[in-house]
PDB file of C-alpha atoms in Angstrom:
ATOM      1  CA  MET A 123      36.636  65.790  44.308  1.00 67.00           C
ATOM      2  CA  ALA A 124      40.193  66.109  45.627  1.00 80.00           C
ATOM      3  CA  ILE A 125      41.840  69.497  45.859  1.00 87.00           C
ATOM      4  CA  THR A 126      45.329  70.872  45.939  1.00 90.00           C
ATOM      5  CA  VAL A 127      45.976  73.827  48.231  1.00 94.00           C
ATOM      6  CA  GLU A 128      48.634  75.933  46.545  1.00 96.00           C
ATOM      7  CA  TYR A 129      49.917  78.705  48.773  1.00 97.00           C
ATOM      8  CA  ALA A 130      52.599  81.349  49.146  1.00 97.00           C
ATOM      9  CA  GLY A 131      53.396  84.067  51.659  1.00 98.00           C
ATOM     10  CA  LEU A 132      55.612  87.116  51.341  1.00 98.00           C
ATOM     11  CA  THR A 133      56.536  90.059  53.545  1.00 97.00           C
ATOM     12  CA  ASP A 134      58.411  93.205  52.524  1.00 98.00           C
ATOM     13  CA  ILE A 135      59.711  96.222  54.424  1.00 96.00           C
ATOM     14  CA  GLY A 136      58.338  98.667  51.821  1.00 97.00           C
ATOM     15  CA  ARG A 137      60.114 101.803  50.666  1.00 96.00           C
ATOM     16  CA  VAL A 138      59.799 104.090  53.685  1.00 95.00           C
ATOM     17  CA  ARG A 139      59.969 102.176  56.969  1.00 92.00           C
ATOM     18  CA  LYS A 140      63.297 101.360  58.617  1.00 90.00           C
ATOM     19  CA  ASN A 141      62.238  97.902  59.792  1.00 91.00           C
ATOM     20  CA  ASN A 142      59.514  95.346  59.155  1.00 94.00           C
ATOM     21  CA  GLU A 143      56.924  95.030  61.918  1.00 95.00           C
ATOM     22  CA  ASP A 144      54.820  92.481  59.992  1.00 96.00           C
ATOM     23  CA  HIS A 145      54.938  88.722  60.456  1.00 96.00           C
ATOM     24  CA  PHE A 146      53.081  85.840  58.825  1.00 97.00           C
ATOM     25  CA  LEU A 147      52.635  82.094  59.228  1.00 97.00           C
ATOM     26  CA  ILE A 148      51.611  79.267  56.930  1.00 97.00           C
ATOM     27  CA  ALA A 149      51.278  75.841  58.547  1.00 94.00           C
ATOM     28  CA  ASP A 150      50.040  72.427  57.438  1.00 91.00           C
ATOM     29  CA  LEU A 151      47.893  70.664  60.034  1.00 88.00           C
ATOM     30  CA  THR A 152      48.508  66.935  60.397  1.00 82.00           C
ATOM     31  CA  LYS A 153      47.798  64.170  62.870  1.00 77.00           C
ATOM     32  CA  GLN A 154      50.930  62.575  64.242  1.00 75.00           C
ATOM     33  CA  LEU A 155      52.010  59.909  66.705  1.00 70.00           C
ATOM     34  CA  GLN A 156      55.631  59.802  67.838  1.00 73.00           C
ATOM     35  CA  VAL A 157      56.694  56.669  69.712  1.00 76.00           C
ATOM     36  CA  THR A 158      59.298  57.320  72.424  1.00 76.00           C
ATOM     37  CA  GLN A 159      59.727  53.769  73.757  1.00 77.00           C
ATOM     38  CA  THR A 160      58.506  50.368  72.603  1.00 74.00           C
ATOM     39  CA  SER A 161      59.499  46.713  72.370  1.00 77.00           C
ATOM     40  CA  LEU A 162      58.828  46.732  68.632  1.00 73.00           C
ATOM     41  CA  THR A 163      61.651  46.909  66.148  1.00 68.00           C
ATOM     42  CA  PRO A 164      61.889  49.518  63.361  1.00 64.00           C
ATOM     43  CA  PRO A 165      60.143  50.722  61.327  1.00 58.00           C
ATOM     44  CA  GLN A 166      57.050  50.211  63.485  1.00 55.00           C
ATOM     45  CA  SER A 167      58.681  51.951  66.438  1.00 53.00           C
ATOM     46  CA  TYR A 168      59.100  55.254  64.648  1.00 60.00           C
ATOM     47  CA  GLY A 169      55.422  56.255  64.765  1.00 61.00           C
ATOM     48  CA  TRP A 170      53.216  57.614  62.046  1.00 60.00           C
ATOM     49  CA  LYS A 171      52.042  60.835  60.507  1.00 61.00           C
ATOM     50  CA  SER A 172      48.855  61.331  58.513  1.00 64.00           C
ATOM     51  CA  GLY A 173      48.588  63.400  55.377  1.00 68.00           C
ATOM     52  CA  VAL A 174      47.724  67.067  55.508  1.00 75.00           C
ATOM     53  CA  THR A 175      44.244  67.551  56.948  1.00 80.00           C
ATOM     54  CA  GLY A 176      44.133  71.327  57.174  1.00 88.00           C
ATOM     55  CA  HIS A 177      46.000  74.603  56.842  1.00 93.00           C
ATOM     56  CA  LEU A 178      46.589  77.603  59.057  1.00 94.00           C
ATOM     57  CA  PHE A 179      47.279  81.067  57.614  1.00 97.00           C
ATOM     58  CA  VAL A 180      48.101  84.070  59.824  1.00 97.00           C
ATOM     59  CA  VAL A 181      49.133  87.686  59.217  1.00 97.00           C
ATOM     60  CA  ALA A 182      50.001  90.171  61.963  1.00 97.00           C
ATOM     61  CA  ASP A 183      50.892  93.855  61.650  1.00 95.00           C
ATOM     62  CA  GLY A 184      52.732  95.188  64.701  1.00 93.00           C
ATOM     63  CA  MET A 185      52.593  98.659  66.205  1.00 89.00           C
ATOM     64  CA  GLY A 186      54.312 100.420  69.051  1.00 70.00           C
ATOM     65  CA  GLY A 187      57.422 101.728  67.412  1.00 65.00           C
ATOM     66  CA  LEU A 188      60.293  99.856  65.844  1.00 60.00           C
ATOM     67  CA  ALA A 189      61.191  96.788  67.916  1.00 71.00           C
ATOM     68  CA  GLY A 190      57.939  96.998  69.904  1.00 86.00           C
ATOM     69  CA  GLY A 191      55.708  96.322  66.920  1.00 90.00           C
ATOM     70  CA  GLU A 192      57.988  93.641  65.565  1.00 92.00           C
ATOM     71  CA  LEU A 193      58.000  91.930  68.955  1.00 91.00           C
ATOM     72  CA  ALA A 194      54.206  92.076  69.282  1.00 93.00           C
ATOM     73  CA  SER A 195      53.449  90.658  65.825  1.00 94.00           C
ATOM     74  CA  GLY A 196      56.105  87.961  66.182  1.00 94.00           C
ATOM     75  CA  LEU A 197      54.741  86.958  69.574  1.00 93.00           C
ATOM     76  CA  ALA A 198      51.231  86.809  68.114  1.00 95.00           C
ATOM     77  CA  VAL A 199      52.279  84.415  65.369  1.00 95.00           C
ATOM     78  CA  GLU A 200      54.350  82.310  67.764  1.00 94.00           C
ATOM     79  CA  THR A 201      51.528  82.073  70.309  1.00 94.00           C
ATOM     80  CA  ILE A 202      48.948  81.123  67.704  1.00 93.00           C
ATOM     81  CA  SER A 203      51.134  78.310  66.376  1.00 91.00           C
ATOM     82  CA  TRP A 204      51.809  77.067  69.918  1.00 91.00           C
ATOM     83  CA  TYR A 205      48.124  77.205  70.852  1.00 90.00           C
ATOM     84  CA  VAL A 206      46.989  75.343  67.749  1.00 87.00           C
ATOM     85  CA  ALA A 207      49.599  72.623  68.303  1.00 84.00           C
ATOM     86  CA  LYS A 208      48.622  72.276  71.961  1.00 83.00           C
ATOM     87  CA  THR A 209      44.870  72.083  71.302  1.00 79.00           C
ATOM     88  CA  MET A 210      44.972  70.295  67.954  1.00 70.00           C
ATOM     89  CA  PRO A 211      42.124  67.844  68.731  1.00 70.00           C
ATOM     90  CA  TRP A 212      39.739  70.804  68.943  1.00 65.00           C
ATOM     91  CA  PHE A 213      40.513  71.685  65.355  1.00 66.00           C
ATOM     92  CA  TYR A 214      38.744  68.599  64.073  1.00 66.00           C
ATOM     93  CA  ARG A 215      35.586  68.841  66.175  1.00 62.00           C
ATOM     94  CA  TYR A 216      33.680  70.439  63.305  1.00 62.00           C
ATOM     95  CA  GLN A 217      33.660  67.034  61.630  1.00 63.00           C
ATOM     96  CA  ASP A 218      31.399  65.522  64.295  1.00 62.00           C
ATOM     97  CA  GLY A 219      28.954  68.404  64.512  1.00 67.00           C
ATOM     98  CA  ARG A 220      30.680  70.435  67.235  1.00 75.00           C
ATOM     99  CA  GLU A 221      31.583  73.400  65.087  1.00 81.00           C
ATOM    100  CA  LYS A 222      30.623  75.873  67.800  1.00 83.00           C
ATOM    101  CA  GLU A 223      33.276  74.374  70.087  1.00 83.00           C
ATOM    102  CA  LEU A 224      35.873  74.893  67.371  1.00 85.00           C
ATOM    103  CA  GLU A 225      34.833  78.513  66.934  1.00 86.00           C
ATOM    104  CA  ASN A 226      35.081  79.113  70.672  1.00 87.00           C
ATOM    105  CA  GLU A 227      38.548  77.590  70.696  1.00 88.00           C
ATOM    106  CA  LEU A 228      39.659  79.919  67.917  1.00 89.00           C
ATOM    107  CA  LYS A 229      38.455  82.878  69.972  1.00 89.00           C
ATOM    108  CA  ASN A 230      40.321  81.456  72.964  1.00 90.00           C
ATOM    109  CA  ALA A 231      43.449  81.301  70.821  1.00 92.00           C
ATOM    110  CA  VAL A 232      43.159  85.037  70.138  1.00 93.00           C
ATOM    111  CA  GLN A 233      42.685  85.705  73.844  1.00 92.00           C
ATOM    112  CA  ALA A 234      45.844  83.692  74.534  1.00 92.00           C
ATOM    113  CA  VAL A 235      47.683  85.983  72.122  1.00 93.00           C
ATOM    114  CA  GLN A 236      46.239  89.014  73.902  1.00 93.00           C
ATOM    115  CA  GLU A 237      47.543  87.782  77.256  1.00 93.00           C
ATOM    116  CA  ALA A 238      50.961  86.947  75.830  1.00 92.00           C
ATOM    117  CA  VAL A 239      51.400  90.395  74.253  1.00 92.00           C
ATOM    118  CA  LYS A 240      50.068  92.193  77.326  1.00 90.00           C
ATOM    119  CA  ASP A 241      52.430  90.296  79.638  1.00 90.00           C
ATOM    120  CA  ALA A 242      55.398  90.957  77.365  1.00 89.00           C
ATOM    121  CA  ALA A 243      54.541  94.668  77.184  1.00 88.00           C
ATOM    122  CA  GLU A 244      54.386  94.970  80.959  1.00 86.00           C
ATOM    123  CA  GLN A 245      57.866  93.473  81.247  1.00 85.00           C
ATOM    124  CA  SER A 246      59.465  95.672  78.581  1.00 79.00           C
ATOM    125  CA  ARG A 247      59.819  99.333  77.699  1.00 79.00           C
ATOM    126  CA  PHE A 248      57.272  98.899  74.890  1.00 79.00           C
ATOM    127  CA  ARG A 249      54.218  99.307  77.110  1.00 79.00           C
ATOM    128  CA  LYS A 250      51.900 100.252  74.218  1.00 82.00           C
ATOM    129  CA  MET A 251      53.055  97.640  71.742  1.00 90.00           C
ATOM    130  CA  GLY A 252      50.304  95.835  69.891  1.00 92.00           C
ATOM    131  CA  THR A 253      49.409  94.037  66.700  1.00 95.00           C
ATOM    132  CA  THR A 254      46.609  93.235  64.342  1.00 95.00           C
ATOM    133  CA  LEU A 255      45.771  89.562  63.809  1.00 96.00           C
ATOM    134  CA  THR A 256      43.928  87.921  60.942  1.00 97.00           C
ATOM    135  CA  LEU A 257      43.796  84.132  60.911  1.00 96.00           C
ATOM    136  CA  ALA A 258      42.265  81.647  58.498  1.00 96.00           C
ATOM    137  CA  CYS A 259      41.964  77.964  59.394  1.00 93.00           C
ATOM    138  CA  VAL A 260      41.074  75.746  56.430  1.00 93.00           C
ATOM    139  CA  LEU A 261      39.639  72.346  57.329  1.00 90.00           C
ATOM    140  CA  TRP A 262      38.323  71.413  53.936  1.00 89.00           C
ATOM    141  CA  PRO A 263      35.711  72.247  52.899  1.00 91.00           C
ATOM    142  CA  ARG A 264      35.232  74.671  55.800  1.00 91.00           C
ATOM    143  CA  VAL A 265      37.186  77.870  56.453  1.00 94.00           C
ATOM    144  CA  TYR A 266      37.187  79.794  59.735  1.00 94.00           C
ATOM    145  CA  VAL A 267      38.462  83.360  59.895  1.00 96.00           C
ATOM    146  CA  VAL A 268      39.270  85.221  63.119  1.00 95.00           C
ATOM    147  CA  HIS A 269      40.074  88.913  62.879  1.00 96.00           C
ATOM    148  CA  ALA A 270      41.103  91.869  65.056  1.00 95.00           C
ATOM    149  CA  GLY A 271      42.524  95.095  63.625  1.00 94.00           C
ATOM    150  CA  ASP A 272      42.834  96.363  60.059  1.00 94.00           C
ATOM    151  CA  SER A 273      44.587  93.540  58.276  1.00 97.00           C
ATOM    152  CA  ARG A 274      42.187  91.846  55.870  1.00 97.00           C
ATOM    153  CA  PHE A 275      40.818  88.566  54.530  1.00 98.00           C
ATOM    154  CA  TYR A 276      39.474  88.270  50.986  1.00 98.00           C
ATOM    155  CA  LEU A 277      37.806  85.422  49.099  1.00 98.00           C
ATOM    156  CA  ARG A 278      37.896  85.348  45.297  1.00 98.00           C
ATOM    157  CA  ARG A 279      35.151  83.221  43.768  1.00 97.00           C
ATOM    158  CA  ASP A 280      33.410  83.173  40.384  1.00 94.00           C
ATOM    159  CA  GLY A 281      35.251  86.238  39.134  1.00 93.00           C
ATOM    160  CA  LYS A 282      34.482  88.380  42.187  1.00 96.00           C
ATOM    161  CA  LEU A 283      36.703  89.481  45.082  1.00 98.00           C
ATOM    162  CA  GLN A 284      34.816  89.585  48.380  1.00 97.00           C
ATOM    163  CA  ARG A 285      36.255  91.299  51.441  1.00 96.00           C
ATOM    164  CA  TRP A 286      35.021  89.477  54.528  1.00 96.00           C
ATOM    165  CA  THR A 287      36.642  91.477  57.293  1.00 96.00           C
ATOM    166  CA  THR A 288      35.841  94.954  58.521  1.00 94.00           C
ATOM    167  CA  ASP A 289      38.683  97.291  59.464  1.00 94.00           C
ATOM    168  CA  HIS A 290      38.550  97.921  63.205  1.00 94.00           C
ATOM    169  CA  THR A 291      39.451 101.592  62.852  1.00 90.00           C
ATOM    170  CA  VAL A 292      37.766 104.707  64.206  1.00 92.00           C
ATOM    171  CA  GLY A 293      37.447 105.960  60.640  1.00 91.00           C
ATOM    172  CA  GLN A 294      35.670 102.823  59.401  1.00 91.00           C
ATOM    173  CA  ARG A 295      33.302 102.935  62.373  1.00 91.00           C
ATOM    174  CA  ALA A 296      32.452 106.555  61.560  1.00 91.00           C
ATOM    175  CA  VAL A 297      31.741 105.545  57.957  1.00 90.00           C
ATOM    176  CA  ASP A 298      29.571 102.611  59.081  1.00 89.00           C
ATOM    177  CA  ASP A 299      27.613 104.941  61.385  1.00 90.00           C
ATOM    178  CA  GLY A 300      27.058 107.421  58.563  1.00 90.00           C
ATOM    179  CA  LEU A 301      29.090 110.172  60.232  1.00 91.00           C
ATOM    180  CA  LEU A 302      31.776 110.390  57.549  1.00 90.00           C
ATOM    181  CA  THR A 303      32.250 109.362  53.959  1.00 87.00           C
ATOM    182  CA  ALA A 304      35.101 107.019  53.136  1.00 85.00           C
ATOM    183  CA  ALA A 305      37.043 109.943  51.627  1.00 85.00           C
ATOM    184  CA  GLN A 306      36.485 112.096  54.718  1.00 87.00           C
ATOM    185  CA  ALA A 307      37.603 109.311  57.027  1.00 84.00           C
ATOM    186  CA  GLU A 308      40.766 108.803  54.986  1.00 81.00           C
ATOM    187  CA  ALA A 309      41.558 112.522  54.969  1.00 83.00           C
ATOM    188  CA  SER A 310      40.976 112.794  58.734  1.00 84.00           C
ATOM    189  CA  GLY A 311      43.584 110.209  59.596  1.00 81.00           C
ATOM    190  CA  LEU A 312      41.030 108.251  61.629  1.00 85.00           C
ATOM    191  CA  GLY A 313      41.626 105.294  59.338  1.00 79.00           C
ATOM    192  CA  ASN A 314      44.921 104.769  61.159  1.00 81.00           C
ATOM    193  CA  ALA A 315      43.371 104.733  64.656  1.00 86.00           C
ATOM    194  CA  LEU A 316      42.485 101.215  65.799  1.00 89.00           C
ATOM    195  CA  TRP A 317      39.718 100.664  68.345  1.00 90.00           C
ATOM    196  CA  ASN A 318      40.223  96.894  68.453  1.00 90.00           C
ATOM    197  CA  CYS A 319      43.512  94.997  68.241  1.00 90.00           C
ATOM    198  CA  ILE A 320      45.881  92.788  70.231  1.00 93.00           C
ATOM    199  CA  GLY A 321      47.653  94.605  73.065  1.00 90.00           C
ATOM    200  CA  ALA A 322      48.332  98.353  72.607  1.00 82.00           C
ATOM    201  CA  GLY A 323      47.335  98.933  76.226  1.00 78.00           C
ATOM    202  CA  GLN A 324      43.906  97.325  75.804  1.00 80.00           C
ATOM    203  CA  LYS A 325      42.703  94.927  78.498  1.00 79.00           C
ATOM    204  CA  ASN A 326      40.572  92.860  76.136  1.00 83.00           C
ATOM    205  CA  VAL A 327      40.279  92.044  72.468  1.00 89.00           C
ATOM    206  CA  THR A 328      36.975  91.410  70.680  1.00 90.00           C
ATOM    207  CA  PRO A 329      37.682  89.339  67.565  1.00 93.00           C
ATOM    208  CA  ASP A 330      35.245  88.917  64.692  1.00 95.00           C
ATOM    209  CA  LEU A 331      34.682  85.356  63.491  1.00 95.00           C
ATOM    210  CA  TYR A 332      33.535  84.284  60.048  1.00 94.00           C
ATOM    211  CA  HIS A 333      33.027  80.842  58.542  1.00 93.00           C
ATOM    212  CA  ALA A 334      31.892  79.387  55.230  1.00 93.00           C
ATOM    213  CA  THR A 335      32.052  76.345  52.990  1.00 94.00           C
ATOM    214  CA  LEU A 336      34.751  76.610  50.347  1.00 96.00           C
ATOM    215  CA  GLN A 337      34.486  75.447  46.754  1.00 96.00           C
ATOM    216  CA  PRO A 338      37.111  74.114  44.352  1.00 96.00           C
ATOM    217  CA  GLY A 339      38.579  77.101  42.527  1.00 96.00           C
ATOM    218  CA  ASP A 340      38.300  79.491  45.486  1.00 97.00           C
ATOM    219  CA  GLU A 341      41.262  81.742  46.240  1.00 98.00           C
ATOM    220  CA  LEU A 342      42.059  83.234  49.660  1.00 98.00           C
ATOM    221  CA  LEU A 343      44.050  86.387  50.371  1.00 98.00           C
ATOM    222  CA  LEU A 344      45.245  87.603  53.768  1.00 98.00           C
ATOM    223  CA  CYS A 345      47.098  90.899  53.850  1.00 98.00           C
ATOM    224  CA  THR A 346      48.222  93.752  56.067  1.00 98.00           C
ATOM    225  CA  ASP A 347      47.182  97.337  55.377  1.00 95.00           C
ATOM    226  CA  GLY A 348      50.469  98.002  53.614  1.00 96.00           C
ATOM    227  CA  LEU A 349      48.742  96.391  50.630  1.00 98.00           C
ATOM    228  CA  SER A 350      45.108  97.443  51.094  1.00 96.00           C
ATOM    229  CA  ARG A 351      45.887 101.143  51.630  1.00 93.00           C
ATOM    230  CA  LYS A 352      47.907 101.346  48.425  1.00 95.00           C
ATOM    231  CA  VAL A 353      46.193  98.955  46.029  1.00 97.00           C
ATOM    232  CA  THR A 354      42.456  99.026  45.297  1.00 96.00           C
ATOM    233  CA  ASP A 355      40.317  95.915  45.559  1.00 97.00           C
ATOM    234  CA  GLU A 356      39.807  96.054  41.792  1.00 97.00           C
ATOM    235  CA  ALA A 357      43.562  96.062  41.165  1.00 98.00           C
ATOM    236  CA  ILE A 358      44.071  93.264  43.703  1.00 98.00           C
ATOM    237  CA  HIS A 359      41.469  91.179  41.865  1.00 98.00           C
ATOM    238  CA  ASP A 360      43.133  91.758  38.506  1.00 98.00           C
ATOM    239  CA  ILE A 361      46.535  90.727  39.876  1.00 98.00           C
ATOM    240  CA  LEU A 362      45.130  87.525  41.379  1.00 98.00           C
ATOM    241  CA  VAL A 363      43.403  86.636  38.117  1.00 98.00           C
ATOM    242  CA  SER A 364      46.449  87.270  35.955  1.00 98.00           C
ATOM    243  CA  ALA A 365      49.076  85.527  38.122  1.00 98.00           C
ATOM    244  CA  PRO A 366      49.578  81.885  37.101  1.00 97.00           C
ATOM    245  CA  THR A 367      50.733  80.746  40.565  1.00 97.00           C
ATOM    246  CA  ALA A 368      50.173  81.743  44.174  1.00 98.00           C
ATOM    247  CA  GLU A 369      53.854  82.645  44.500  1.00 98.00           C
ATOM    248  CA  LEU A 370      53.750  84.987  41.522  1.00 98.00           C
ATOM    249  CA  ALA A 371      50.487  86.506  42.787  1.00 98.00           C
ATOM    250  CA  ALA A 372      52.056  87.282  46.169  1.00 98.00           C
ATOM    251  CA  SER A 373      55.096  88.836  44.522  1.00 98.00           C
ATOM    252  CA  ALA A 374      52.979  90.934  42.141  1.00 98.00           C
ATOM    253  CA  LEU A 375      50.822  92.249  44.986  1.00 98.00           C
ATOM    254  CA  VAL A 376      53.875  93.355  46.967  1.00 98.00           C
ATOM    255  CA  THR A 377      55.343  94.988  43.873  1.00 98.00           C
ATOM    256  CA  ALA A 378      52.094  96.873  43.234  1.00 98.00           C
ATOM    257  CA  ALA A 379      52.064  98.245  46.790  1.00 98.00           C
ATOM    258  CA  ASN A 380      55.684  99.351  46.485  1.00 98.00           C
ATOM    259  CA  ASP A 381      55.041 100.934  43.091  1.00 98.00           C
ATOM    260  CA  ALA A 382      52.232 102.922  44.742  1.00 97.00           C
ATOM    261  CA  GLY A 383      54.664 104.344  47.292  1.00 97.00           C
ATOM    262  CA  GLY A 384      55.384 101.477  49.656  1.00 96.00           C
ATOM    263  CA  SER A 385      54.777 103.696  52.689  1.00 94.00           C
ATOM    264  CA  ASP A 386      54.241 100.747  55.036  1.00 95.00           C
ATOM    265  CA  ASN A 387      55.361  97.160  55.486  1.00 96.00           C
ATOM    266  CA  ILE A 388      53.545  94.804  53.130  1.00 98.00           C
ATOM    267  CA  THR A 389      52.573  91.213  53.903  1.00 98.00           C
ATOM    268  CA  VAL A 390      50.389  88.880  51.854  1.00 98.00           C
ATOM    269  CA  ILE A 391      49.344  85.229  51.861  1.00 98.00           C
ATOM    270  CA  VAL A 392      47.675  83.752  48.768  1.00 98.00           C
ATOM    271  CA  ALA A 393      46.057  80.298  48.896  1.00 98.00           C
ATOM    272  CA  ARG A 394      44.322  78.607  45.974  1.00 98.00           C
ATOM    273  CA  MET A 395      41.899  75.675  46.279  1.00 96.00           C
ATOM    274  CA  GLN A 396      42.605  73.887  43.032  1.00 93.00           C
ATOM    275  CA  PRO A 397      40.652  70.798  41.914  1.00 88.00           C
ATOM    276  CA  VAL A 398      42.751  67.744  41.123  1.00 83.00           C
ATOM    277  CA  PRO A 399      41.757  65.595  38.109  1.00 72.00           C
ATOM    278  CA  ALA A 400      40.991  61.998  39.066  1.00 65.00           C
ATOM    279  CA  HIS A 401      43.884  60.638  36.988  1.00 60.00           C
ATOM    280  CA  ASP A 402      46.336  62.764  39.011  1.00 56.00           C
ATOM    281  CA  LEU A 403      45.307  61.523  42.469  1.00 51.00           C
ATOM    282  CA  ASN A 404      48.125  58.995  42.673  1.00 51.00           C
ATOM    283  CA  ALA A 405      50.762  61.484  41.556  1.00 48.00           C
ATOM    284  CA  THR A 406      53.326  62.830  43.972  1.00 42.00           C
ATOM    285  CA  PRO A 407      52.483  66.494  44.722  1.00 40.00           C
ATOM    286  CA  PRO A 408      55.138  69.196  44.400  1.00 39.00           C
ATOM    287  CA  ASP A 409      56.881  70.330  47.581  1.00 37.00           C
ATOM    288  CA  GLY A 410      54.700  72.652  49.626  1.00 37.00           C
ATOM    289  CA  ILE A 411      51.535  71.745  47.701  1.00 36.00           C
ATOM    290  CA  PRO A 412      49.907  68.885  49.620  1.00 35.00           C
ATOM    291  CA  ILE A 413      46.966  67.026  48.113  1.00 32.00           C
ATOM    292  CA  MET A 414      43.877  66.725  50.297  1.00 34.00           C
ATOM    293  CA  ALA A 415      41.778  63.877  48.919  1.00 29.00           C
ATOM    294  CA  THR A 416      38.440  64.968  50.305  1.00 29.00           C
ATOM    295  CA  ALA A 417      34.949  64.368  48.983  1.00 26.00           C
ATOM    296  CA  VAL A 418      32.966  67.532  48.262  1.00 24.00           C
TER     297      VAL A 418
END
């Protein structure tokens, strides 16, 4: 069965903060050859580009005060996109049974971000700047998620919203260890203290990695804590179900967070894996909604 990946991203400053320290990225992965010199005449000399073979989704929530956080999250997104482009062949190794190599390369990509942010911090006045990073790489039908910090990744399937990622906060760790209840951790303020993220004076980052096989009809959500701290998982699920498009879902999620106070920047990415009827396979897809004709 072929699928259509319908996606939309949105970031908003919220109602309290003076600037937006969040950044996001949505990228289509393709295979491309660009000819620079040849004896052939056009059009053969122009090169070729394959259809979309995958997608990259990234959210980053910066910290470190004003321009410092914005710089860190922007650098994270920029470095990830550069790293993926540079090492693109690795991102298809899962197809020939070398999935572990792909997973290692994704972890290396996060380490490259860590080095970039650390180097930038050392050369600026924002010595403690840092950022969360949550990345999803869809190579249909597989999805790989790499995560550091308290931004989140959700999968909605069969009427249920599943949160894959664990918040890397001191409060969440205390809850996991049975030392505090969720309410106590929230009241203590420990839910805002990160023990694992990019930069922020840390020498190393320890990302979590998740992977699974997607199904037609699945819906992915990446978001910063500006959404998850203001809108419950139940409300997020209801919004995703009721929104007819990914774009409207993203907008409704941001609106819900702002209606709940909007105390932080809010960033969301919604991606829907929609099955394509056989009679529509030859149709031209709408802009930004590439068809991946892949057997599942």
